[in-house]
Amino acid sequence: MHGLVIALLTQIFVVEYLVERRGLLHPYFVLIPELLSAIVMLVVLLRLMNGARCYFDWRYGVFLLVLLFTIAFGYAVQDVPTGAMLAGVRSYVKFLPFFLLPAVHRFTPRQLQTQLAFLLVLAVLQTPLAFYQRFIEFAASMHTGDQVRGTLTTSSALSMFLICAIAGVVVAYLHGRIRLAKMLGLAAWLFAATTINETKATLLLLPIALVVPALTMPGKGHVVRRLLPIAAVAALGVTAFGLVYNYMMADYASPISEFFTNTDRLTYYLYTGAANTDQPYVGRFDSIEIALEHTTQDAVTLAFGFGAGNVSESFLPEFDGKYADYYLRFGVGQTQVTQWLWEIGFVGLLTYLFLFYLVFRDSLTVARSKDVMAPVGQLWTVAMIVVTFGLIYKSVFSMNDFAYPFWYFAGVVASRAVVVRQAARKRVRQLPPSWRLAAGEPRAPSAPDGGVAWR
């Protein structure tokens, strides 16, 4: 199983780049992640059939049932072509096997450390490639940083990935696994690529990546001592980003300070009024407004959307949705929230937000514990903030290099939270009666809150 995870990470961060951007491998290589998902799903089913324990909170089962019901009901009430149904199911469920895998297969701490270290190596390699793209490959036509995306799908995906990598470096420093000098060097190296690709969200996400790990350290002491050097690094990073951005984009854009202080400019970046005017550019908030205008025309569509895959384009015309022409015209792919509103409606949107709540809660549980996997919980707390922001920033789940790691490590944290809660309840039961009551044990037996091992 560990080898399958490493193969998946190699595929989405390296092989897909070689296929789609370099043309060095056959196009069919892009199907490898789905082949790996099929193998993992088979493993999950076989282990469940053999009576393996499922280390998941029962609420995740509710999420899965509601999501599948939403997709199926949308197909039942909407006119969705067969090809679009297949494409829609594929796009919504292909990540789920890797989400379920940690619930039935206990990865060792060393294996998880190896996986995270491999991701860090991939993140470190993005910086020289980003500089090559900026100053050599696309230098002649460079008027925007959008082409600076390393091996990832978009420049914004690169920045969010590197922000999470920086958070991982900070977590390693806080736990004493690397020294301050090494932390600063690695953070600066990773941060360099985000300063040349014009991803303005970096200014918002970088302080989160640096400060949140300190706030989620187990124990309540020395918070200020931990925060001071990290806050100083955050301030330096934000300043460096502004200076580099202003220098690199001097001929094409206004200074970064003017972007954030000029209300009209910032408003136009997010909302152009395309829903009510002839403005051709559909901004992020415009796309959400347009989605609401079209889905609120009847209650069923508002609740369940037009059907998964029914408002999406495909490489093969046979798999286009009935409303595929809306995709570019109305900016369906501008944000993940927009796509959910179009295809699975408010029920689907709330279902995913429920999942985000569960994973964020479990991330904090693991992060604040004394468990060996507490650093992973701290890192994933930052990642959940980044991904939640990404829901109104990009269509993040349409990108393999973003979605697969999210689902897999969300599953890792969710399954580990079960172990942490079970260990906490066991410690409470071992205390004398008076201490158990002081620790919050109920006087009468009751069902445990979460952390139930299914059979």
XYZ file of C-alpha atoms in Angstrom, residues 14 111 169 193 205 219 233 254 401 449:
10
model
C 5.908 14.103 -12.393
C 5.837 5.207 6.098
C 8.971 22.737 7.345
C 8.795 30.173 -6.573
C -1.833 32.207 3.022
C 0.438 22.002 25.338
C 9.676 35.276 9.214
C 0.261 48.212 -10.658
C -2.162 17.173 -8.175
C -18.630 10.720 20.495
